[in-house]
PDB file of C-alpha atoms in Angstrom:
ATOM      1  CA  MET A  30      -1.384   0.486  -0.240  1.00  0.00           C
ATOM      2  CA  ALA A  31       2.030   2.214  -0.012  1.00  0.00           C
ATOM      3  CA  THR A  32       4.787   0.382   1.032  1.00  0.00           C
ATOM      4  CA  ASN A  33       7.948   0.759   1.718  1.00  0.00           C
ATOM      5  CA  ALA A  34      11.251  -0.980   2.592  1.00  0.00           C
ATOM      6  CA  SER A  35      12.520   0.783   5.483  1.00  0.00           C
ATOM      7  CA  SER A  36      11.041   0.512   9.342  1.00  0.00           C
ATOM      8  CA  ALA A  37       7.906   1.358  10.295  1.00  0.00           C
ATOM      9  CA  ALA A  38       9.020   4.452  12.751  1.00  0.00           C
ATOM     10  CA  ASN A  39       9.650   6.051   9.419  1.00  0.00           C
ATOM     11  CA  LEU A  40       7.069   8.329   9.580  1.00  0.00           C
ATOM     12  CA  TRP A  41       4.585   9.086   6.384  1.00  0.00           C
ATOM     13  CA  PRO A  42       5.479  12.155   4.193  1.00  0.00           C
ATOM     14  CA  ALA A  43       4.018  15.182   5.167  1.00  0.00           C
ATOM     15  CA  HIS A  44       3.258  16.135   1.319  1.00  0.00           C
ATOM     16  CA  ALA A  45       1.547  12.042   0.784  1.00  0.00           C
ATOM     17  CA  ALA A  46      -2.355  12.274   1.665  1.00  0.00           C
ATOM     18  CA  GLN A  47      -3.566   8.466   2.319  1.00  0.00           C
ATOM     19  CA  ASP A  48      -7.018   6.453   3.434  1.00  0.00           C
ATOM     20  CA  LYS A  49      -9.286   3.865   2.043  1.00  0.00           C
ATOM     21  CA  ASP A  50     -11.772   5.911   1.646  1.00  0.00           C
ATOM     22  CA  ILE A  51     -12.419   8.338  -1.900  1.00  0.00           C
ATOM     23  CA  SER A  52     -12.711  11.313   0.221  1.00  0.00           C
ATOM     24  CA  VAL A  53      -8.957  11.672   0.343  1.00  0.00           C
ATOM     25  CA  LEU A  54      -8.693  12.445  -2.940  1.00  0.00           C
ATOM     26  CA  PRO A  55      -9.463  16.108  -3.108  1.00  0.00           C
ATOM     27  CA  ARG A  56      -6.591  16.180  -1.037  1.00  0.00           C
ATOM     28  CA  ILE A  57      -4.984  16.972  -3.543  1.00  0.00           C
ATOM     29  CA  PHE A  58      -5.822  20.536  -3.881  1.00  0.00           C
ATOM     30  CA  GLU A  59      -4.352  21.424  -0.496  1.00  0.00           C
ATOM     31  CA  ASP A  60      -1.108  23.473  -1.771  1.00  0.00           C
ATOM     32  CA  ALA A  61       1.389  21.052   0.706  1.00  0.00           C
ATOM     33  CA  ILE A  62       0.075  17.698  -0.925  1.00  0.00           C
ATOM     34  CA  ASN A  63       1.603  15.801  -4.393  1.00  0.00           C
ATOM     35  CA  VAL A  64      -0.336  12.480  -3.908  1.00  0.00           C
ATOM     36  CA  ALA A  65      -2.724  11.580  -3.219  1.00  0.00           C
ATOM     37  CA  ILE A  66      -3.947   7.899  -2.351  1.00  0.00           C
ATOM     38  CA  MET A  67      -6.869   5.948  -1.896  1.00  0.00           C
ATOM     39  CA  GLN A  68      -6.339   2.305  -0.658  1.00  0.00           C
ATOM     40  CA  ARG A  69      -8.358  -0.321  -2.327  1.00  0.00           C
ATOM     41  CA  ARG A  70      -7.938  -3.841  -2.899  1.00  0.00           C
ATOM     42  CA  LEU A  71      -9.308  -4.710  -6.244  1.00  0.00           C
ATOM     43  CA  PRO A  72     -12.242  -6.938  -6.363  1.00  0.00           C
ATOM     44  CA  ALA A  73     -11.509 -10.827  -7.919  1.00  0.00           C
ATOM     45  CA  ASP A  74     -14.309 -10.404 -10.982  1.00  0.00           C
ATOM     46  CA  ILE A  75     -11.784  -6.926 -11.536  1.00  0.00           C
ATOM     47  CA  GLN A  76      -8.573  -9.140 -11.048  1.00  0.00           C
ATOM     48  CA  LEU A  77      -9.988 -11.838 -13.240  1.00  0.00           C
ATOM     49  CA  SER A  78     -11.389  -9.117 -15.943  1.00  0.00           C
ATOM     50  CA  ALA A  79      -7.507  -7.338 -15.887  1.00  0.00           C
ATOM     51  CA  ALA A  80      -5.867 -10.767 -15.862  1.00  0.00           C
ATOM     52  CA  ALA A  81      -7.378 -11.816 -19.428  1.00  0.00           C
ATOM     53  CA  GLN A  82      -6.761  -8.322 -20.960  1.00  0.00           C
ATOM     54  CA  CYS A  83      -3.170  -9.370 -20.426  1.00  0.00           C
ATOM     55  CA  GLN A  84      -3.269 -12.896 -22.112  1.00  0.00           C
ATOM     56  CA  SER A  85      -1.489 -10.845 -25.686  1.00  0.00           C
ATOM     57  CA  GLU A  86       1.676 -11.947 -26.195  1.00  0.00           C
ATOM     58  CA  ARG A  87       2.155  -8.715 -27.245  1.00  0.00           C
ATOM     59  CA  PRO A  88       2.021  -5.337 -25.411  1.00  0.00           C
ATOM     60  CA  TRP A  89      -1.435  -3.323 -25.741  1.00  0.00           C
ATOM     61  CA  GLN A  90      -2.929  -0.114 -26.085  1.00  0.00           C
ATOM     62  CA  PHE A  91      -6.023   1.934 -25.744  1.00  0.00           C
ATOM     63  CA  SER A  92      -6.362   5.597 -25.749  1.00  0.00           C
ATOM     64  CA  TRP A  93      -9.440   7.850 -25.773  1.00  0.00           C
ATOM     65  CA  LEU A  94      -9.657  12.270 -25.349  1.00  0.00           C
ATOM     66  CA  GLY A  95     -13.105  12.594 -24.589  1.00  0.00           C
ATOM     67  CA  PRO A  96     -16.421  12.209 -22.411  1.00  0.00           C
ATOM     68  CA  ALA A  97     -16.453   9.535 -19.544  1.00  0.00           C
ATOM     69  CA  ASP A  98     -19.999   8.342 -21.239  1.00  0.00           C
ATOM     70  CA  VAL A  99     -21.107   5.729 -22.967  1.00  0.00           C
ATOM     71  CA  THR A 100     -19.364   6.113 -26.077  1.00  0.00           C
ATOM     72  CA  LEU A 101     -16.213   5.430 -24.055  1.00  0.00           C
ATOM     73  CA  ILE A 102     -17.885   1.744 -23.012  1.00  0.00           C
ATOM     74  CA  ASP A 103     -18.544   1.313 -26.264  1.00  0.00           C
ATOM     75  CA  GLU A 104     -15.051   2.083 -27.583  1.00  0.00           C
ATOM     76  CA  LEU A 105     -13.211   0.312 -24.737  1.00  0.00           C
ATOM     77  CA  TYR A 106     -15.672  -3.159 -25.780  1.00  0.00           C
ATOM     78  CA  ARG A 107     -14.157  -2.795 -29.044  1.00  0.00           C
ATOM     79  CA  ARG A 108     -10.632  -2.375 -28.495  1.00  0.00           C
ATOM     80  CA  ALA A 109     -10.196  -4.848 -25.901  1.00  0.00           C
ATOM     81  CA  PRO A 110      -7.720  -7.359 -26.196  1.00  0.00           C
ATOM     82  CA  GLN A 111     -10.739  -9.841 -23.774  1.00  0.00           C
ATOM     83  CA  PRO A 112     -14.437  -8.372 -24.729  1.00  0.00           C
ATOM     84  CA  GLU A 113     -16.045 -11.096 -23.224  1.00  0.00           C
ATOM     85  CA  ALA A 114     -14.491 -10.715 -19.824  1.00  0.00           C
ATOM     86  CA  ALA A 115     -13.502  -7.020 -20.002  1.00  0.00           C
ATOM     87  CA  THR A 116     -16.738  -5.805 -18.311  1.00  0.00           C
ATOM     88  CA  ALA A 117     -15.518  -5.254 -14.906  1.00  0.00           C
ATOM     89  CA  LEU A 118     -12.982  -4.032 -15.734  1.00  0.00           C
ATOM     90  CA  ILE A 119     -14.393  -1.452 -18.101  1.00  0.00           C
ATOM     91  CA  ASP A 120     -17.249  -0.573 -15.288  1.00  0.00           C
ATOM     92  CA  ASP A 121     -14.206   0.437 -13.024  1.00  0.00           C
ATOM     93  CA  VAL A 122     -12.222   2.242 -15.691  1.00  0.00           C
ATOM     94  CA  LEU A 123     -15.208   3.866 -16.218  1.00  0.00           C
ATOM     95  CA  LEU A 124     -16.082   5.067 -12.487  1.00  0.00           C
ATOM     96  CA  ILE A 125     -12.535   6.206 -12.525  1.00  0.00           C
ATOM     97  CA  SER A 126     -12.300   8.164 -14.862  1.00  0.00           C
ATOM     98  CA  GLN A 127     -16.271   9.696 -13.430  1.00  0.00           C
ATOM     99  CA  ALA A 128     -14.586  10.572 -10.424  1.00  0.00           C
ATOM    100  CA  VAL A 129     -11.764  12.312 -12.676  1.00  0.00           C
ATOM    101  CA  ALA A 130     -13.968  14.376 -14.440  1.00  0.00           C
ATOM    102  CA  TYR A 131     -16.372  15.347 -11.353  1.00  0.00           C
ATOM    103  CA  LEU A 132     -13.346  16.286  -9.558  1.00  0.00           C
ATOM    104  CA  PHE A 133     -11.743  18.395 -12.112  1.00  0.00           C
ATOM    105  CA  ASP A 134     -14.916  19.542 -12.992  1.00  0.00           C
ATOM    106  CA  THR A 135     -13.985  19.061 -16.671  1.00  0.00           C
ATOM    107  CA  GLN A 136     -16.098  17.249 -19.632  1.00  0.00           C
ATOM    108  CA  ASN A 137     -13.365  15.983 -20.740  1.00  0.00           C
ATOM    109  CA  VAL A 138     -10.074  13.115 -20.358  1.00  0.00           C
ATOM    110  CA  GLY A 139      -7.349  11.584 -21.622  1.00  0.00           C
ATOM    111  CA  ILE A 140      -7.495   8.322 -20.809  1.00  0.00           C
ATOM    112  CA  ARG A 141      -4.816   5.427 -21.112  1.00  0.00           C
ATOM    113  CA  LEU A 142      -4.813   1.655 -20.677  1.00  0.00           C
ATOM    114  CA  ARG A 143      -1.507  -0.159 -21.312  1.00  0.00           C
ATOM    115  CA  VAL A 144      -0.606  -3.960 -20.757  1.00  0.00           C
ATOM    116  CA  LEU A 145       3.232  -3.514 -20.851  1.00  0.00           C
ATOM    117  CA  ASN A 146       6.098  -6.125 -20.421  1.00  0.00           C
ATOM    118  CA  GLU A 147       8.363  -3.556 -19.657  1.00  0.00           C
ATOM    119  CA  ALA A 148       9.189  -0.343 -17.210  1.00  0.00           C
ATOM    120  CA  MET A 149       7.324   2.333 -19.166  1.00  0.00           C
ATOM    121  CA  CYS A 150      10.024   5.266 -17.414  1.00  0.00           C
ATOM    122  CA  PRO A 151      12.273   3.419 -15.167  1.00  0.00           C
ATOM    123  CA  ARG A 152      14.051   6.716 -14.639  1.00  0.00           C
ATOM    124  CA  PHE A 153      12.763   8.730 -11.359  1.00  0.00           C
ATOM    125  CA  HIS A 154      11.526  11.970 -12.976  1.00  0.00           C
ATOM    126  CA  CYS A 155       8.393  14.873 -12.716  1.00  0.00           C
ATOM    127  CA  ASP A 156       5.527  15.270 -14.501  1.00  0.00           C
ATOM    128  CA  ASN A 157       4.934  17.847 -16.784  1.00  0.00           C
ATOM    129  CA  LEU A 158       1.928  18.568 -16.694  1.00  0.00           C
ATOM    130  CA  ALA A 159      -0.397  19.512 -14.028  1.00  0.00           C
ATOM    131  CA  VAL A 160      -2.239  16.260 -12.529  1.00  0.00           C
ATOM    132  CA  ARG A 161      -2.501  12.702 -13.409  1.00  0.00           C
ATOM    133  CA  LEU A 162      -4.531   9.929 -11.938  1.00  0.00           C
ATOM    134  CA  VAL A 163      -2.533   6.485 -12.149  1.00  0.00           C
ATOM    135  CA  THR A 164      -3.793   2.894 -10.985  1.00  0.00           C
ATOM    136  CA  THR A 165      -1.988  -0.536 -11.801  1.00  0.00           C
ATOM    137  CA  TYR A 166      -4.742  -3.499 -12.626  1.00  0.00           C
ATOM    138  CA  LEU A 167      -2.432  -6.039 -12.384  1.00  0.00           C
ATOM    139  CA  GLY A 168       1.736  -6.274 -11.474  1.00  0.00           C
ATOM    140  CA  PRO A 169       3.440  -4.329  -9.998  1.00  0.00           C
ATOM    141  CA  GLY A 170       2.520  -0.270  -8.721  1.00  0.00           C
ATOM    142  CA  SER A 171       4.252   2.688  -9.430  1.00  0.00           C
ATOM    143  CA  GLN A 172       6.567   4.107  -6.935  1.00  0.00           C
ATOM    144  CA  TRP A 173       7.468   7.460  -5.324  1.00  0.00           C
ATOM    145  CA  LEU A 174       9.611   9.113  -3.465  1.00  0.00           C
ATOM    146  CA  PRO A 175       9.247  10.971  -0.079  1.00  0.00           C
ATOM    147  CA  ASP A 176      10.680  14.377  -0.992  1.00  0.00           C
ATOM    148  CA  THR A 177      13.123  14.279   1.831  1.00  0.00           C
ATOM    149  CA  ALA A 178      15.009  11.269  -0.091  1.00  0.00           C
ATOM    150  CA  VAL A 179      14.855  13.193  -3.746  1.00  0.00           C
ATOM    151  CA  ASN A 180      17.469  15.393  -4.480  1.00  0.00           C
ATOM    152  CA  ARG A 181      15.902  17.478  -7.786  1.00  0.00           C
ATOM    153  CA  ASP A 182      19.373  18.583  -8.552  1.00  0.00           C
ATOM    154  CA  GLY A 183      19.458  15.076  -9.941  1.00  0.00           C
ATOM    155  CA  LEU A 184      16.481  15.054 -12.146  1.00  0.00           C
ATOM    156  CA  GLY A 185      15.906  15.653 -15.919  1.00  0.00           C
ATOM    157  CA  ALA A 186      18.407  13.620 -18.694  1.00  0.00           C
ATOM    158  CA  PRO A 187      21.212  12.330 -18.223  1.00  0.00           C
ATOM    159  CA  ARG A 188      24.245  14.906 -18.229  1.00  0.00           C
ATOM    160  CA  PRO A 189      27.719  14.488 -16.968  1.00  0.00           C
ATOM    161  CA  GLY A 190      28.729  15.300 -12.818  1.00  0.00           C
ATOM    162  CA  GLN A 191      24.631  14.456 -12.757  1.00  0.00           C
ATOM    163  CA  PRO A 192      23.783  13.936  -8.857  1.00  0.00           C
ATOM    164  CA  ASP A 193      22.010  10.836  -8.131  1.00  0.00           C
ATOM    165  CA  ILE A 194      17.975  11.532  -7.416  1.00  0.00           C
ATOM    166  CA  VAL A 195      17.513   9.252  -4.681  1.00  0.00           C
ATOM    167  CA  ARG A 196      19.170  10.241  -1.382  1.00  0.00           C
ATOM    168  CA  ASP A 197      18.018   6.762   0.330  1.00  0.00           C
ATOM    169  CA  PRO A 198      16.713   3.881  -1.464  1.00  0.00           C
ATOM    170  CA  SER A 199      15.075   2.474   1.231  1.00  0.00           C
ATOM    171  CA  ALA A 200      12.256   5.174   1.603  1.00  0.00           C
ATOM    172  CA  ILE A 201      11.301   4.448  -2.310  1.00  0.00           C
ATOM    173  CA  GLN A 202       7.130   4.286  -1.546  1.00  0.00           C
ATOM    174  CA  THR A 203       4.968   1.653  -3.999  1.00  0.00           C
ATOM    175  CA  LEU A 204       1.811   1.995  -4.596  1.00  0.00           C
ATOM    176  CA  GLN A 205       0.010  -1.643  -4.750  1.00  0.00           C
ATOM    177  CA  ALA A 206      -2.682  -3.216  -7.146  1.00  0.00           C
ATOM    178  CA  GLY A 207      -5.291  -1.856  -6.786  1.00  0.00           C
ATOM    179  CA  ASP A 208      -4.340   1.894  -5.543  1.00  0.00           C
ATOM    180  CA  VAL A 209      -5.472   5.270  -7.434  1.00  0.00           C
ATOM    181  CA  ALA A 210      -2.937   7.913  -7.115  1.00  0.00           C
ATOM    182  CA  LEU A 211      -3.229  11.568  -7.398  1.00  0.00           C
ATOM    183  CA  ILE A 212       0.514  12.759  -8.535  1.00  0.00           C
ATOM    184  CA  LYS A 213       0.711  16.396  -8.787  1.00  0.00           C
ATOM    185  CA  GLY A 214       2.931  17.168 -12.296  1.00  0.00           C
ATOM    186  CA  SER A 215       5.416  20.479 -12.184  1.00  0.00           C
ATOM    187  CA  GLY A 216       1.920  22.396 -14.541  1.00  0.00           C
ATOM    188  CA  TRP A 217       0.338  22.302 -10.986  1.00  0.00           C
ATOM    189  CA  GLU A 218       0.726  26.223 -10.087  1.00  0.00           C
ATOM    190  CA  GLY A 219       2.979  26.457  -6.839  1.00  0.00           C
ATOM    191  CA  SER A 220       3.989  23.014  -7.747  1.00  0.00           C
ATOM    192  CA  GLU A 221       7.014  23.836 -10.972  1.00  0.00           C
ATOM    193  CA  ASN A 222      10.089  22.563  -8.060  1.00  0.00           C
ATOM    194  CA  SER A 223       7.719  20.537  -6.119  1.00  0.00           C
ATOM    195  CA  ALA A 224       6.092  17.547  -8.082  1.00  0.00           C
ATOM    196  CA  LEU A 225       6.170  14.847  -7.059  1.00  0.00           C
ATOM    197  CA  VAL A 226       9.037  12.643  -8.028  1.00  0.00           C
ATOM    198  CA  HIS A 227       8.280   9.015  -8.923  1.00  0.00           C
ATOM    199  CA  ARG A 228       9.143   6.123 -11.925  1.00  0.00           C
ATOM    200  CA  SER A 229       7.726   2.622 -13.333  1.00  0.00           C
ATOM    201  CA  PRO A 230       8.685  -0.202 -11.434  1.00  0.00           C
ATOM    202  CA  THR A 231      11.157  -2.674 -12.866  1.00  0.00           C
ATOM    203  CA  LEU A 232       9.495  -5.596 -14.107  1.00  0.00           C
ATOM    204  CA  THR A 233      10.886  -9.397 -14.389  1.00  0.00           C
ATOM    205  CA  GLN A 234      11.099 -11.628 -16.986  1.00  0.00           C
ATOM    206  CA  GLY A 235       7.852 -12.406 -18.512  1.00  0.00           C
ATOM    207  CA  GLU A 236       6.048 -10.222 -15.635  1.00  0.00           C
ATOM    208  CA  LYS A 237       2.712  -7.952 -17.132  1.00  0.00           C
ATOM    209  CA  ARG A 238       1.367  -5.158 -15.907  1.00  0.00           C
ATOM    210  CA  LEU A 239      -1.627  -3.016 -17.063  1.00  0.00           C
ATOM    211  CA  LEU A 240      -1.911   0.229 -15.818  1.00  0.00           C
ATOM    212  CA  LEU A 241      -4.173   2.579 -16.142  1.00  0.00           C
ATOM    213  CA  THR A 242      -3.617   6.506 -16.293  1.00  0.00           C
ATOM    214  CA  ILE A 243      -6.144   9.346 -16.675  1.00  0.00           C
ATOM    215  CA  ASP A 244      -5.008  13.329 -17.151  1.00  0.00           C
ATOM    216  CA  PRO A 245      -8.104  16.187 -16.621  1.00  0.00           C
ATOM    217  CA  ALA A 246      -8.829  17.673 -20.310  1.00  0.00           C
TER     218      ALA A 246
END
């Protein structure tokens, strides 16, 4: 689930939807919602499959643009660092990819599955696209800010006199491994000035993260 460091008395942001059922994901189409989170606990077989792919000493990345079908499965097996242990992970990637394709009525999806050993986007930012799905299989999840904790004047490339983006550090939310989140970017019509502000988590020395992102294409 998504967590925060502030007291339990803090209210859940009105612009964020979360539930343990997949039916929460279509709420991303609501004008007032800029993040929809399906909370889930990863089954043990997926956890083990994901951990096996992270045994490589060097970062690894898989990229795909095309249909979520048997060709995707074949390519994932061909490219996986540990293909003999990849079945549970690949099945899950396929299921999520097909859900994205169905939800956004598209034949093709853009997929990136990456083993990271450092933060990919450590600065809070908005994506310059319409929507992106993110889920972390291993390691800490993505962090995001409630709208009330954001100073949007601080967004963008660093510049002299730039204000801090974060108004309240205690309000930072963190997705848990397994959570599936749809995040609106500034390319979503009507969200040019209200896209979700988020970042990659900081990794400790020797820590690894297995991240999946999917864009409707």
